[in-house]
Amino acid sequence: MPGKLSRTLSQTKAVLLLWALEVTQRLASMGARSNSASRFYGRSTDRVL
């Protein structure tokens, strides 16, 4: 019984870790996209002005 419980706990930890990684990557890509978009927008407005 304890062995089964520890295996379930380790599986849960692995799932949580994967989920945290996915969320972090998604946030990072969102941040990078908004940063590059604002940088491009600033550059294009500089050219127009």
PDB file of C-alpha atoms in Angstrom:
ATOM      1  CA  MET A   1       0.000   0.000   0.000  1.00  0.00           C
ATOM      2  CA  PRO A   2       2.663   2.619   0.867  1.00  0.00           C
ATOM      3  CA  GLY A   3       4.518   1.802  -2.352  1.00  0.00           C
ATOM      4  CA  LYS A   4       1.407   2.424  -4.423  1.00  0.00           C
ATOM      5  CA  LEU A   5       0.791   5.706  -2.611  1.00  0.00           C
ATOM      6  CA  SER A   6       4.331   6.966  -3.206  1.00  0.00           C
ATOM      7  CA  ARG A   7       4.078   6.013  -6.889  1.00  0.00           C
ATOM      8  CA  THR A   8       0.839   7.984  -7.169  1.00  0.00           C
ATOM      9  CA  LEU A   9       2.471  10.953  -5.427  1.00  0.00           C
ATOM     10  CA  SER A  10       5.463  10.897  -7.776  1.00  0.00           C
ATOM     11  CA  GLN A  11       3.138  10.713 -10.793  1.00  0.00           C
ATOM     12  CA  THR A  12       1.179  13.682  -9.443  1.00  0.00           C
ATOM     13  CA  LYS A  13       4.416  15.614  -8.947  1.00  0.00           C
ATOM     14  CA  ALA A  14       5.476  14.835 -12.522  1.00  0.00           C
ATOM     15  CA  VAL A  15       2.131  16.040 -13.881  1.00  0.00           C
ATOM     16  CA  LEU A  16       2.336  19.232 -11.816  1.00  0.00           C
ATOM     17  CA  LEU A  17       5.886  19.842 -13.015  1.00  0.00           C
ATOM     18  CA  LEU A  18       4.894  19.389 -16.663  1.00  0.00           C
ATOM     19  CA  TRP A  19       1.901  21.687 -16.178  1.00  0.00           C
ATOM     20  CA  ALA A  20       4.065  24.357 -14.532  1.00  0.00           C
ATOM     21  CA  LEU A  21       6.577  24.117 -17.386  1.00  0.00           C
ATOM     22  CA  GLU A  22       3.835  24.498 -19.978  1.00  0.00           C
ATOM     23  CA  VAL A  23       2.343  27.523 -18.211  1.00  0.00           C
ATOM     24  CA  THR A  24       5.782  29.130 -17.865  1.00  0.00           C
ATOM     25  CA  GLN A  25       6.555  28.587 -21.549  1.00  0.00           C
ATOM     26  CA  ARG A  26       3.165  29.972 -22.574  1.00  0.00           C
ATOM     27  CA  LEU A  27       3.644  33.088 -20.432  1.00  0.00           C
ATOM     28  CA  ALA A  28       7.176  33.549 -21.764  1.00  0.00           C
ATOM     29  CA  SER A  29       6.042  33.265 -25.384  1.00  0.00           C
ATOM     30  CA  MET A  30       3.186  35.687 -24.727  1.00  0.00           C
ATOM     31  CA  GLY A  31       5.583  38.177 -23.140  1.00  0.00           C
ATOM     32  CA  ALA A  32       8.077  37.828 -25.984  1.00  0.00           C
ATOM     33  CA  ARG A  33       5.321  38.313 -28.550  1.00  0.00           C
ATOM     34  CA  SER A  34       4.027  41.498 -26.903  1.00  0.00           C
ATOM     35  CA  ASN A  35       7.573  42.825 -26.486  1.00  0.00           C
ATOM     36  CA  SER A  36       8.488  42.224 -30.131  1.00  0.00           C
ATOM     37  CA  ALA A  37       5.156  43.682 -31.266  1.00  0.00           C
ATOM     38  CA  SER A  38       5.635  46.871 -29.252  1.00  0.00           C
ATOM     39  CA  ARG A  39       9.247  47.141 -30.420  1.00  0.00           C
ATOM     40  CA  PHE A  40       8.166  46.736 -34.052  1.00  0.00           C
ATOM     41  CA  TYR A  41       5.351  49.235 -33.563  1.00  0.00           C
ATOM     42  CA  GLY A  42       7.740  51.752 -31.989  1.00  0.00           C
ATOM     43  CA  ARG A  43      10.189  51.328 -34.870  1.00  0.00           C
ATOM     44  CA  SER A  44       7.480  51.747 -37.513  1.00  0.00           C
ATOM     45  CA  THR A  45       6.135  54.894 -35.821  1.00  0.00           C
ATOM     46  CA  ASP A  46       9.685  56.272 -35.640  1.00  0.00           C
ATOM     47  CA  ARG A  47       9.980  55.777 -39.381  1.00  0.00           C
ATOM     48  CA  VAL A  48       6.608  57.437 -40.017  1.00  0.00           C
ATOM     49  CA  LEU A  49       7.456  60.398 -37.761  1.00  0.00           C
TER      50      LEU A  49
END
